[in-house]
PDB file of C-alpha atoms in Angstrom:
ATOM      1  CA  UNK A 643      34.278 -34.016  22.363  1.00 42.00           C
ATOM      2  CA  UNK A 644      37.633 -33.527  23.919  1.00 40.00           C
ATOM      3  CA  UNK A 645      37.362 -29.371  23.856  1.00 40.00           C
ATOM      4  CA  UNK A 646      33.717 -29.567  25.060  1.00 38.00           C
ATOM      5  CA  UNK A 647      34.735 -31.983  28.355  1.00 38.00           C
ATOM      6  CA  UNK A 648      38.236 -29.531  28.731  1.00 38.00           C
ATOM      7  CA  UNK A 649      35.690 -26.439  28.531  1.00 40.00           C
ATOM      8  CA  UNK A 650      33.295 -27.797  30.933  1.00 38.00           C
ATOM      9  CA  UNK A 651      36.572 -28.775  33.413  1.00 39.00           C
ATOM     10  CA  UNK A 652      37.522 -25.224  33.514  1.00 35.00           C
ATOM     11  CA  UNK A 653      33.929 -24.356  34.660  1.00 33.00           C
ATOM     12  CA  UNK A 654      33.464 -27.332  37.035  1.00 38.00           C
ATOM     13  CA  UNK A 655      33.220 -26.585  40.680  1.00 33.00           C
ATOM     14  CA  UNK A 656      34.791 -27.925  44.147  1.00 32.00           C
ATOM     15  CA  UNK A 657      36.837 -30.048  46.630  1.00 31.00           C
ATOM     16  CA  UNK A 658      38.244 -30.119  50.508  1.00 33.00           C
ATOM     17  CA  UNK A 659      39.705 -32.145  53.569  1.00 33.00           C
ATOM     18  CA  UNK A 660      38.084 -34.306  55.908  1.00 34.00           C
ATOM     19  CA  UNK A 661      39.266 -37.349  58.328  1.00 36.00           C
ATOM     20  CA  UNK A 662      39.720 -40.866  56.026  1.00 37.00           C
ATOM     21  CA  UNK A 663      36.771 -43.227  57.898  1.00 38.00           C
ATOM     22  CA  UNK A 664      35.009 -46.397  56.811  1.00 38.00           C
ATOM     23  CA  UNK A 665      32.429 -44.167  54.989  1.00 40.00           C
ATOM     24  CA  UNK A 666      28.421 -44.954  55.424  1.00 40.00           C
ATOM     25  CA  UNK A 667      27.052 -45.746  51.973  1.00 47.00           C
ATOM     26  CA  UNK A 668      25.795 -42.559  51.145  1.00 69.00           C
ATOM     27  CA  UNK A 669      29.407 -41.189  50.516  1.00 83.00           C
ATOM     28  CA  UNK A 670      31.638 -41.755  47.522  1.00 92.00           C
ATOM     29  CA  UNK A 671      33.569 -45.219  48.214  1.00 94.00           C
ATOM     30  CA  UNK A 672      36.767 -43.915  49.116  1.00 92.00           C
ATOM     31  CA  UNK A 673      38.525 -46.033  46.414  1.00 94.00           C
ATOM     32  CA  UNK A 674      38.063 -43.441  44.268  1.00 93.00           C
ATOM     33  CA  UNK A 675      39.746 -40.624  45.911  1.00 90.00           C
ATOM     34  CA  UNK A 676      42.755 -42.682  46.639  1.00 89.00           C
ATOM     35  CA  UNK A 677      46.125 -42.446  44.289  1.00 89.00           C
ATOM     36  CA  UNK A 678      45.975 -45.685  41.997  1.00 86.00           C
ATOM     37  CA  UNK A 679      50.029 -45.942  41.600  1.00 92.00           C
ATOM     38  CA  UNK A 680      52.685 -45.653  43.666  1.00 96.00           C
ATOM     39  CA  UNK A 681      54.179 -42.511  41.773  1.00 96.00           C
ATOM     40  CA  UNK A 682      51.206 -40.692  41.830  1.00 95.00           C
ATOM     41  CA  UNK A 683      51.310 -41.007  45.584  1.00 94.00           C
ATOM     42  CA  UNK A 684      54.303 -39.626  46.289  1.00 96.00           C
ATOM     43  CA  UNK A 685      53.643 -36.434  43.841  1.00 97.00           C
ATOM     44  CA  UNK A 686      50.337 -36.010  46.621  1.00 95.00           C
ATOM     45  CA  UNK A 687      48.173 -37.352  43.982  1.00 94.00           C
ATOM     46  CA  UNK A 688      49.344 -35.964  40.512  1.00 95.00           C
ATOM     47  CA  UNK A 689      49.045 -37.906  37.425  1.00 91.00           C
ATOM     48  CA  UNK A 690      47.017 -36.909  34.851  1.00 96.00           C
ATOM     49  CA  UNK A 691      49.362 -35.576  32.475  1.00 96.00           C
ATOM     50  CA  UNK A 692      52.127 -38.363  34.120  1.00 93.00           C
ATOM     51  CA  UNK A 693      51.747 -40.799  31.001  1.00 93.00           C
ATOM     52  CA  UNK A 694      53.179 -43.622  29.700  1.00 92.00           C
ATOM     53  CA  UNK A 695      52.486 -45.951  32.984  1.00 93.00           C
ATOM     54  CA  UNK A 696      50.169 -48.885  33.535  1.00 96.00           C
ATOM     55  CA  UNK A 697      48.695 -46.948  36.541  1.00 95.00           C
ATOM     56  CA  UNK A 698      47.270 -43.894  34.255  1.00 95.00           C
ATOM     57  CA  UNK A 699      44.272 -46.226  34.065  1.00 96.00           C
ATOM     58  CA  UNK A 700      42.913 -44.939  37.239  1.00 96.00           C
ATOM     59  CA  UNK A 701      43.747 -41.275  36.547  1.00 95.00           C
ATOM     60  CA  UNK A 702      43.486 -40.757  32.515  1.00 97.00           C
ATOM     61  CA  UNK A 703      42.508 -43.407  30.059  1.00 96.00           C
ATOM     62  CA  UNK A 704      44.473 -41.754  26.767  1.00 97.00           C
ATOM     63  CA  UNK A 705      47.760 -41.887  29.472  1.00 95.00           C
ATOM     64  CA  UNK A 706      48.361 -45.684  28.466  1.00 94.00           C
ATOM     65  CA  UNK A 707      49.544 -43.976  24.455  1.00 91.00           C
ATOM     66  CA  UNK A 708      53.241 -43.463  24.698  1.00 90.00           C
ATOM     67  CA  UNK A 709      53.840 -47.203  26.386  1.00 92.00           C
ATOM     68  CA  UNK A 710      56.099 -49.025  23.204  1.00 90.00           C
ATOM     69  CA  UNK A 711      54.779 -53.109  24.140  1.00 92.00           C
ATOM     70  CA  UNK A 712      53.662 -53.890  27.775  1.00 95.00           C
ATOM     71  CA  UNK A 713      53.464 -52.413  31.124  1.00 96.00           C
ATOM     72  CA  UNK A 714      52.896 -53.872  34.396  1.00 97.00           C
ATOM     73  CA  UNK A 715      52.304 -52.399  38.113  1.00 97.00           C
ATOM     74  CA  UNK A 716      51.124 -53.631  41.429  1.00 97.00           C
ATOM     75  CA  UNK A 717      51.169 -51.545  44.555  1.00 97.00           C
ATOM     76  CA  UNK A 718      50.176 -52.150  48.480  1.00 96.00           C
ATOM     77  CA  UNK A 719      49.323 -49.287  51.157  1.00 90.00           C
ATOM     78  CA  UNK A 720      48.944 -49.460  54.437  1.00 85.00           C
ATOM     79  CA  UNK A 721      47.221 -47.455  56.973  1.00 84.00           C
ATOM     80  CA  UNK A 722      47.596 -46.589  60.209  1.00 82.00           C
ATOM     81  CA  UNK A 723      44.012 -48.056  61.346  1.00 83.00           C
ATOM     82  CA  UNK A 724      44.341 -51.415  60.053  1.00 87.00           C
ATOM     83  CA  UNK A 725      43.024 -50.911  56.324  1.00 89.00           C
ATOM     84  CA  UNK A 726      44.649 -51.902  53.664  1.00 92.00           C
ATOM     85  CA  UNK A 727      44.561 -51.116  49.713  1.00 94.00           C
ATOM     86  CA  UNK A 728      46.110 -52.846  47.172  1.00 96.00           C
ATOM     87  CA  UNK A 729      45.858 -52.425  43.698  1.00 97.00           C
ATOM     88  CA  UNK A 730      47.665 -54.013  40.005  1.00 97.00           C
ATOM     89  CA  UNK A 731      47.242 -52.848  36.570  1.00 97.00           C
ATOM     90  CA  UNK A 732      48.060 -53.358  32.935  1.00 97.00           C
ATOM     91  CA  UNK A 733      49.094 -51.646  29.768  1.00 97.00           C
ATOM     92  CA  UNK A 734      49.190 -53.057  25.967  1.00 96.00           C
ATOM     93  CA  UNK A 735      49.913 -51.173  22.675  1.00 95.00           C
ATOM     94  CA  UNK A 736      48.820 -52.713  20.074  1.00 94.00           C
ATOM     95  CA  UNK A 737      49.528 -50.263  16.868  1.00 93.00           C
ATOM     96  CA  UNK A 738      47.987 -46.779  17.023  1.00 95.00           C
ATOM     97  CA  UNK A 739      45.529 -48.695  19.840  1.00 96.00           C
ATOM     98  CA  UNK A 740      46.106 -48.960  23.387  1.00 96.00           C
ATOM     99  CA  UNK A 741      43.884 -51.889  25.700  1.00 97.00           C
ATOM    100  CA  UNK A 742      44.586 -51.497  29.446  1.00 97.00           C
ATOM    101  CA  UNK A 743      42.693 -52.941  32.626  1.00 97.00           C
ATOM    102  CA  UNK A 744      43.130 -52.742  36.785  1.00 97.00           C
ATOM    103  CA  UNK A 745      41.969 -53.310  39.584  1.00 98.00           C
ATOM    104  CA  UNK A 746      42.114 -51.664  43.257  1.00 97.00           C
ATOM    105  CA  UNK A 747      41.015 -53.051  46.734  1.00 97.00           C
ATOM    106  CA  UNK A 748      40.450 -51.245  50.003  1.00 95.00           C
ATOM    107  CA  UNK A 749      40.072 -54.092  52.875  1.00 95.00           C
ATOM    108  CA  UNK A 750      38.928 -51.656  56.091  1.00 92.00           C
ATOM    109  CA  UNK A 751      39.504 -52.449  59.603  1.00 89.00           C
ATOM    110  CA  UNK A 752      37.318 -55.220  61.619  1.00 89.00           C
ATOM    111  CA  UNK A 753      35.500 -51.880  63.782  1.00 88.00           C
ATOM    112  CA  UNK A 754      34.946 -49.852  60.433  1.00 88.00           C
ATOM    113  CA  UNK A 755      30.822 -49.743  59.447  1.00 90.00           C
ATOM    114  CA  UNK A 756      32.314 -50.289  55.675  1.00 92.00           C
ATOM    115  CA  UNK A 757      34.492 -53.811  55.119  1.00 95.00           C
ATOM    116  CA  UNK A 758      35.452 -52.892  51.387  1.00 97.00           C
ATOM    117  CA  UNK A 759      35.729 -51.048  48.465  1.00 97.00           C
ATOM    118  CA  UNK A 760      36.603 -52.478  45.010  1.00 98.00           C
ATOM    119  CA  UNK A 761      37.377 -51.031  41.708  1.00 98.00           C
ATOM    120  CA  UNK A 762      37.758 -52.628  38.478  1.00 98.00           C
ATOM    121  CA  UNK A 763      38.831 -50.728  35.479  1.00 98.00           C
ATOM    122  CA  UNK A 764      39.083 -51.496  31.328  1.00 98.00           C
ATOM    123  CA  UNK A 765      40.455 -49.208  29.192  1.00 98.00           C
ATOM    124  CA  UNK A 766      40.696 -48.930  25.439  1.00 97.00           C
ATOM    125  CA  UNK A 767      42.210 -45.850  23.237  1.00 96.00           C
ATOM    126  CA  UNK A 768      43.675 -44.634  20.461  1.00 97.00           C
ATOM    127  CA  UNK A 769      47.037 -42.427  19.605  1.00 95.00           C
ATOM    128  CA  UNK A 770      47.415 -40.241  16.434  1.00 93.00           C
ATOM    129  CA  UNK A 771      50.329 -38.441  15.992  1.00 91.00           C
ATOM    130  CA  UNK A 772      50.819 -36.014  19.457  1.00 93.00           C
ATOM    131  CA  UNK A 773      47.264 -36.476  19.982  1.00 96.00           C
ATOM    132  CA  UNK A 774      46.225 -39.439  22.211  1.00 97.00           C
ATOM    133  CA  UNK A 775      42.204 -40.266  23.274  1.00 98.00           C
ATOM    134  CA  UNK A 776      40.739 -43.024  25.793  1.00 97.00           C
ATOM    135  CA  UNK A 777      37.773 -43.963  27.699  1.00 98.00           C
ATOM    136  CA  UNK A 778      37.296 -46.434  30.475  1.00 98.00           C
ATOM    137  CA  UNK A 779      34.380 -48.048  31.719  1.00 98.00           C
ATOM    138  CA  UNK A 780      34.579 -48.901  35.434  1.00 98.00           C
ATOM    139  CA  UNK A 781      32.772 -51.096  38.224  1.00 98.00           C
ATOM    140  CA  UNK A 782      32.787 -50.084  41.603  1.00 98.00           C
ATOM    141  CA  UNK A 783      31.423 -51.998  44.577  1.00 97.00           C
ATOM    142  CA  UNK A 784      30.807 -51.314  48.179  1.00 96.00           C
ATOM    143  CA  UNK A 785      30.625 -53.527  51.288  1.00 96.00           C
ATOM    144  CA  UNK A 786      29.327 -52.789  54.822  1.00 94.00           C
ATOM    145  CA  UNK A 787      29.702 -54.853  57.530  1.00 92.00           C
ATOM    146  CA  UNK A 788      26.612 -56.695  57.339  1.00 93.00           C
ATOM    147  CA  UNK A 789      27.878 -58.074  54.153  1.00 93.00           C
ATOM    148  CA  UNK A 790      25.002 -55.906  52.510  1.00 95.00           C
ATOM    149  CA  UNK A 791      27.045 -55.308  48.428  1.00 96.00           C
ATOM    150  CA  UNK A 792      26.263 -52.119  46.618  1.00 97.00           C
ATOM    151  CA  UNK A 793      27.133 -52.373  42.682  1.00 97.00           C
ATOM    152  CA  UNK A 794      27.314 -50.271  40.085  1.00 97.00           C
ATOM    153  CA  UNK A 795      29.204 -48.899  36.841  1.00 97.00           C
ATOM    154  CA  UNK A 796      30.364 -45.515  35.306  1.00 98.00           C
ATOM    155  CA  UNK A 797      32.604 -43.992  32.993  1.00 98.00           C
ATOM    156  CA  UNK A 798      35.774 -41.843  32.472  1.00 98.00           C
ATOM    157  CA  UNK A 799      37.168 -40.057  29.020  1.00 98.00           C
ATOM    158  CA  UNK A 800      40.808 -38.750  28.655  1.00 98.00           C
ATOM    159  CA  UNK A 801      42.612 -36.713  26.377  1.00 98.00           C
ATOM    160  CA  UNK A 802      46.554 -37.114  26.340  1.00 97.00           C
ATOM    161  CA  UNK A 803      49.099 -34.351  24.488  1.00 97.00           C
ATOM    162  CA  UNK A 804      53.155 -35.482  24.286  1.00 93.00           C
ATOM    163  CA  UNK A 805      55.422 -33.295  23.343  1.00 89.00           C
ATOM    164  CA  UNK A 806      57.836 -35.979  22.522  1.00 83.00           C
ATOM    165  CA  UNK A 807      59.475 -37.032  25.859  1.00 85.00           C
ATOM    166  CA  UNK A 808      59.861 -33.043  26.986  1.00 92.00           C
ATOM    167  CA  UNK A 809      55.998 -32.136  27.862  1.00 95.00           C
ATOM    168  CA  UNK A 810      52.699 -33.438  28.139  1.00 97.00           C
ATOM    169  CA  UNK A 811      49.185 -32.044  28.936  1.00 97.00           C
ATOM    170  CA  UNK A 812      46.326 -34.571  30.348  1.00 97.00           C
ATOM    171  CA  UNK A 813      42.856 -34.402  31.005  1.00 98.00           C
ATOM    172  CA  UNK A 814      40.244 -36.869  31.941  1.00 98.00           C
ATOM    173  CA  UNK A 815      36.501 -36.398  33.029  1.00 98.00           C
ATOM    174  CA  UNK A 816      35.969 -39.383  35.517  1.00 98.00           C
ATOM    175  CA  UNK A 817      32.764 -40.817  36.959  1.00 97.00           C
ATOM    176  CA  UNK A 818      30.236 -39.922  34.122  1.00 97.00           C
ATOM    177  CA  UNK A 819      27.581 -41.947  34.607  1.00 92.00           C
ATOM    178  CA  UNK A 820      25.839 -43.977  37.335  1.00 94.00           C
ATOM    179  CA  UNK A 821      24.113 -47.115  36.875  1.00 95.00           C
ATOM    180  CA  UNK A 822      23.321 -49.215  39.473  1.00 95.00           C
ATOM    181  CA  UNK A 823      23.797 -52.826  39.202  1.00 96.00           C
ATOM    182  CA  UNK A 824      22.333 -53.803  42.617  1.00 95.00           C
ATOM    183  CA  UNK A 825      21.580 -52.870  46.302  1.00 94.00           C
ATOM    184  CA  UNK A 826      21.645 -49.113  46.809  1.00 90.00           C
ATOM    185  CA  UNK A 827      22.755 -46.185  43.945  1.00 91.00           C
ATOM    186  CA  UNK A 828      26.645 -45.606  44.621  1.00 95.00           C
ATOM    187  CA  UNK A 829      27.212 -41.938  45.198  1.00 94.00           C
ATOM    188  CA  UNK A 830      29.804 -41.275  42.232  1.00 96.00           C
ATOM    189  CA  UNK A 831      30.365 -37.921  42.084  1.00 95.00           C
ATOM    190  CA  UNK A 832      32.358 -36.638  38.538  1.00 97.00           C
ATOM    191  CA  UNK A 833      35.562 -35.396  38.652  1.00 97.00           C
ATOM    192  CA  UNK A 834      37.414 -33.064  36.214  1.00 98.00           C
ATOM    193  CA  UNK A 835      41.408 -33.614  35.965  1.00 98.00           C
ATOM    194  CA  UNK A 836      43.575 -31.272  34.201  1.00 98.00           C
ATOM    195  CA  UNK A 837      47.303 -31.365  34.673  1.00 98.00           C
ATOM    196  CA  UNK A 838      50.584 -29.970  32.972  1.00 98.00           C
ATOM    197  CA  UNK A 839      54.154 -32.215  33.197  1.00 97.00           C
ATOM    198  CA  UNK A 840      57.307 -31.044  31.909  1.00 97.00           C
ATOM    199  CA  UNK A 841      60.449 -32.597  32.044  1.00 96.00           C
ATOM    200  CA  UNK A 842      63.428 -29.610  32.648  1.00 96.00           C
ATOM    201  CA  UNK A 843      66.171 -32.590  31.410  1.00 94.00           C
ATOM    202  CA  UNK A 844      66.360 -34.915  28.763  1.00 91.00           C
ATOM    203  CA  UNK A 845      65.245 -38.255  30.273  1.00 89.00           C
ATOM    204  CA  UNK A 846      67.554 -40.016  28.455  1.00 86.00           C
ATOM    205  CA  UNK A 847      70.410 -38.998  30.189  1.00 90.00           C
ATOM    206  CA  UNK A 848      72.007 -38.639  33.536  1.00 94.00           C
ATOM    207  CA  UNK A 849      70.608 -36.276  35.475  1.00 96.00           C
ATOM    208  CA  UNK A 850      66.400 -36.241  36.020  1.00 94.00           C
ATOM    209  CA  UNK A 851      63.970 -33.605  36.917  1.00 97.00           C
ATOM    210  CA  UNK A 852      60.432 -33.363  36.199  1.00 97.00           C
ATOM    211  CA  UNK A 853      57.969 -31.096  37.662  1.00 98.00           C
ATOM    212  CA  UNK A 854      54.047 -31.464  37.510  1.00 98.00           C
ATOM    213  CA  UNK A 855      50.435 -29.269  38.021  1.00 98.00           C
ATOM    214  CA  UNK A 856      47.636 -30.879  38.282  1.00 98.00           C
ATOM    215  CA  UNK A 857      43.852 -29.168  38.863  1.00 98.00           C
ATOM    216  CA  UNK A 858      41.148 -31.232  40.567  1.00 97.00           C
ATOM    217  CA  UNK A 859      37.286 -30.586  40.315  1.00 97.00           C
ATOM    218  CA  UNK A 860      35.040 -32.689  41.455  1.00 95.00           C
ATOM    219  CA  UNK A 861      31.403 -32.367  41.896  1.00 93.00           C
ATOM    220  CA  UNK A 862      29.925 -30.640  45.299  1.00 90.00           C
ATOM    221  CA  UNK A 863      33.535 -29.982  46.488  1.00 92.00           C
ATOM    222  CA  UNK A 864      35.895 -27.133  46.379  1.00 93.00           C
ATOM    223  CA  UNK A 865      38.730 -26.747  43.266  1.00 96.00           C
ATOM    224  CA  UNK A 866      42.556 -28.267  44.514  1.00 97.00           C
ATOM    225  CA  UNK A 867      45.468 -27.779  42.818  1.00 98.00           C
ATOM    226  CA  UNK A 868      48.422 -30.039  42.885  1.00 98.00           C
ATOM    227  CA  UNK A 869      52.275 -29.473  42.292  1.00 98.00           C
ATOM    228  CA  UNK A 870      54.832 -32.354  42.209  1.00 98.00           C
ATOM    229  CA  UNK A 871      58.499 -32.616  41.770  1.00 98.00           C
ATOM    230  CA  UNK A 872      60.851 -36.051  40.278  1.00 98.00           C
ATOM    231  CA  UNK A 873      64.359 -35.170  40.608  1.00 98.00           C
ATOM    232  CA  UNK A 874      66.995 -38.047  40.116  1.00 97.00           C
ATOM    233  CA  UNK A 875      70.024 -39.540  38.794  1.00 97.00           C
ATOM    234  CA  UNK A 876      70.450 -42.772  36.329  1.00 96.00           C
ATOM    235  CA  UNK A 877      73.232 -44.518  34.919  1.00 96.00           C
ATOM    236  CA  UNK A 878      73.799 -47.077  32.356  1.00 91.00           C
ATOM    237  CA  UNK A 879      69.420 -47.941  33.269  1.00 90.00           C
ATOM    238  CA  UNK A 880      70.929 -47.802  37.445  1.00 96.00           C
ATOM    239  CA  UNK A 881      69.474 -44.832  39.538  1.00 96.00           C
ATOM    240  CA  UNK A 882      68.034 -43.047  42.371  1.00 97.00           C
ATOM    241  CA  UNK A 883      64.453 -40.802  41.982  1.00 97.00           C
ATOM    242  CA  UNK A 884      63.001 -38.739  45.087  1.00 98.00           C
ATOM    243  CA  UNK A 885      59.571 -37.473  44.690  1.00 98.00           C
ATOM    244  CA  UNK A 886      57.614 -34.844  46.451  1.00 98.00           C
ATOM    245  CA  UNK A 887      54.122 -33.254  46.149  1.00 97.00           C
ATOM    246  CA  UNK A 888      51.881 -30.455  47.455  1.00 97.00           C
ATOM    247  CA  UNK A 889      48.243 -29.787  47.533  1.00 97.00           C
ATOM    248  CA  UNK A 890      44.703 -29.884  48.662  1.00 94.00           C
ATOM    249  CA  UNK A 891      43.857 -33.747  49.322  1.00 92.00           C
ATOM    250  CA  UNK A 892      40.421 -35.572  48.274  1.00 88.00           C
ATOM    251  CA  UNK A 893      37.784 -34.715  51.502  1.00 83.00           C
ATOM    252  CA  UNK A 894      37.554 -38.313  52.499  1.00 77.00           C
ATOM    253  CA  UNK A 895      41.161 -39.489  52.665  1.00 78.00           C
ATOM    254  CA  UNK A 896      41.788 -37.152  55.818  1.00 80.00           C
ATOM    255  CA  UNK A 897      45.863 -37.146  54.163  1.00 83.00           C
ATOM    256  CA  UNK A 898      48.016 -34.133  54.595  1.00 89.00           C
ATOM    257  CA  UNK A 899      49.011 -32.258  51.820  1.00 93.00           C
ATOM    258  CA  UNK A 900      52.411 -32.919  51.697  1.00 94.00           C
ATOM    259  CA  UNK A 901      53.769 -36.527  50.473  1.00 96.00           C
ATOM    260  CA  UNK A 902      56.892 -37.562  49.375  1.00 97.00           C
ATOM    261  CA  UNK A 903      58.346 -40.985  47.854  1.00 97.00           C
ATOM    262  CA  UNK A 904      61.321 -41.997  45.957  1.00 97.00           C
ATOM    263  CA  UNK A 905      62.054 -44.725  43.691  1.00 97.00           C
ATOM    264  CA  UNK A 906      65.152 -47.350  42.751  1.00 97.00           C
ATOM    265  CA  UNK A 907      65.698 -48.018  38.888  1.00 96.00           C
ATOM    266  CA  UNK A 908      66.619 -51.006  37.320  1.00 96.00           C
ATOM    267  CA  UNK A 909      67.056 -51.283  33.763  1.00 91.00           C
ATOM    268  CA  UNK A 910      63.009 -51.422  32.826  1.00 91.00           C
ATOM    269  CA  UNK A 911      62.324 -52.325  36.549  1.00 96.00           C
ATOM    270  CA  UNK A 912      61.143 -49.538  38.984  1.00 96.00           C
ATOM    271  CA  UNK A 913      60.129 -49.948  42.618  1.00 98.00           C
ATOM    272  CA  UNK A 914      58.560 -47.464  44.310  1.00 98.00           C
ATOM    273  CA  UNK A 915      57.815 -46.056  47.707  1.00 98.00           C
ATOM    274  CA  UNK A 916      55.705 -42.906  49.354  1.00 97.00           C
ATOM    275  CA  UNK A 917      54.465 -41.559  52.318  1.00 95.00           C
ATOM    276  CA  UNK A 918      52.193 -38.817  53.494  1.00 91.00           C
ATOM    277  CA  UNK A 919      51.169 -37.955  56.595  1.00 86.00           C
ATOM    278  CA  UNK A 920      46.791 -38.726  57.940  1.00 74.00           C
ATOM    279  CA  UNK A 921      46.438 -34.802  59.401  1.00 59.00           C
ATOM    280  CA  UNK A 922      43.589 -35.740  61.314  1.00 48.00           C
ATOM    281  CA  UNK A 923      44.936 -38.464  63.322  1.00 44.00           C
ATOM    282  CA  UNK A 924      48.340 -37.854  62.837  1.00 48.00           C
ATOM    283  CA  UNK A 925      49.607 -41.257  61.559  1.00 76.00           C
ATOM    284  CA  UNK A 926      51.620 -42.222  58.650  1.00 85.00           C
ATOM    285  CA  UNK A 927      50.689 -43.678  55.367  1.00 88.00           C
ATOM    286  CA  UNK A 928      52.951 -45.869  53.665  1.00 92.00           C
ATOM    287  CA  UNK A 929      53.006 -47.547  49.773  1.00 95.00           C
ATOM    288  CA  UNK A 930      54.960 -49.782  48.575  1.00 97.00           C
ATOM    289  CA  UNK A 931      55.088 -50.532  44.206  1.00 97.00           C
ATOM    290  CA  UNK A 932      56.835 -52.165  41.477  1.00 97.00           C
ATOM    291  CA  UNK A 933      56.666 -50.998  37.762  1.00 96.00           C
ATOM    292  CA  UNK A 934      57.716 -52.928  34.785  1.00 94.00           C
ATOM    293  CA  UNK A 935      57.822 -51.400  31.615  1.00 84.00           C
ATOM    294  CA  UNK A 936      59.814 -52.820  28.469  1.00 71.00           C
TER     295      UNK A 936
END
């Protein structure tokens, strides 16, 4: 199943840019164009072959395999027009199986036609040697301002390859299905990840560099291609990351393609920060996350 979903990726057509704006029902809800984790923000949206995170739940559902007992994230973003997102999720190995679950929520301005988005996501998979596999099944709900609720659920699959801690390839196929729980169909258009990370150091030592591809198709929408860059230094579990990313940005989010972010380690503790640039009203986006991972 994994080749056939990989072959149909590398067929799949489109994506582009457009101003990020309450959006009338009839568009995706722009939850699921936005990054899920901190780190995946400031590598402009990268993170399908970034593994071993809680926040892989929102971008590949086999990414949750090399995590050894728990992880834990939260994360908050704001806008510049008011909106806010913020978003927590969870990681558990158990054996050769992996269980995970989140949640994001995107609280728009008082003068936006749309009041919310929400996105709640469970994940279960399964790691065999290299090989890693997961699938998530995913409720998403819309709001507009007249308090009028739009409901419905779909489904993402992900394939995960480590190469120990040096490499790892990732793909997911997001958005699968569409059934409508109530009010009016959501427009869920499926996405095709693929994405390529390989570390240039050893992790386990001082210095840290890690560079990351990443391409994006997604129904009706033109092909984008992402590259990110982790470069940092870490001592005795102590250290300093910076982050940066390039590449096309999801239509709705209106976000330039540049971001950057950094992060502070602490033992198993990470917080993180990035910020990218809204091109078509020139403000600033800021997130703010923590990671825990034991």
């Amino acid at each position: 199943m994994g080749a056939a979903l990989m072959g149909a990726a590398l067929i799949g057509a489109a994506l582009g840019v457009a101003p990020m704006q309450a959006q009338q029902s009839a568009r995706p809800p722009l939850v699921l164009s936005l990054p899920g984790s901190v780190r995946q923000a400031g590598l402009a949206g990268a993170g399908t072959a970034i593994i071993g995170d809680a926040g892989t739940v929102f971008s590949n559902p086999a990414g949750l395999a090399p995590i050894k007992y728990l992880s834990i994230e939260g994360s908050f973003s704001a806008y510049p027009d008011g909106t806010r997102q913020g978003s927590a999720s969870a990681g558990l190995r158990l054996g050769p199986m992996h269980l995970g679950g989140g949640g994001s929520y995107l609280l728009f301005n008082d003068s936006a036609a749309v009041r919310s988005n929400l996105m709640w996501v469970g994940t279960l998979g399964y790691r065999f040697g290299l090989f890693s596999v997961g699938s998530s099944a995913k409720y998403v709900a819309s709001e507009d301002s007249t308090g009028h609720i739009d409901r419905g659920i779909t489904e993402d699959v992900g394939l995960a390859i480590a190469l120990f801690d040096i490499s790892s390839i990732g793909f997911s196929a997001q958005n699968l299905g569409n059934h409508r729980i109530s009010g009016a169909s959501l427009t869920l258009p499926t996405t095709y990840r693929l994405g390529f990370m390989l570390n240039f150091t050893d992790p386990q030592t001082t210095a840290r560099l890690l560079g990351t591809i990443e391409t994006i198709w997604t129904q009706d929408e033109e092909r984008r291609t992402v590259i990110g860059f982790e470069a940092g230094l870490v001592v005795s579990g102590v250290g300093l990351v910076a982050r940066v990313g390039h590449g096309g940005q999801p239509p709705a989010s209106g976000q330039s393609e540049w971001a950057y972010g950094g992060g502070i380690l602490l033992g198993r503790l990470r917080f993180d920060y990035a910020y990218q640039r809204r091109r078509g009203l020139g403000g600033e986006v800021h997130r703010v996350g923590v990671r825990w991972t034991p």
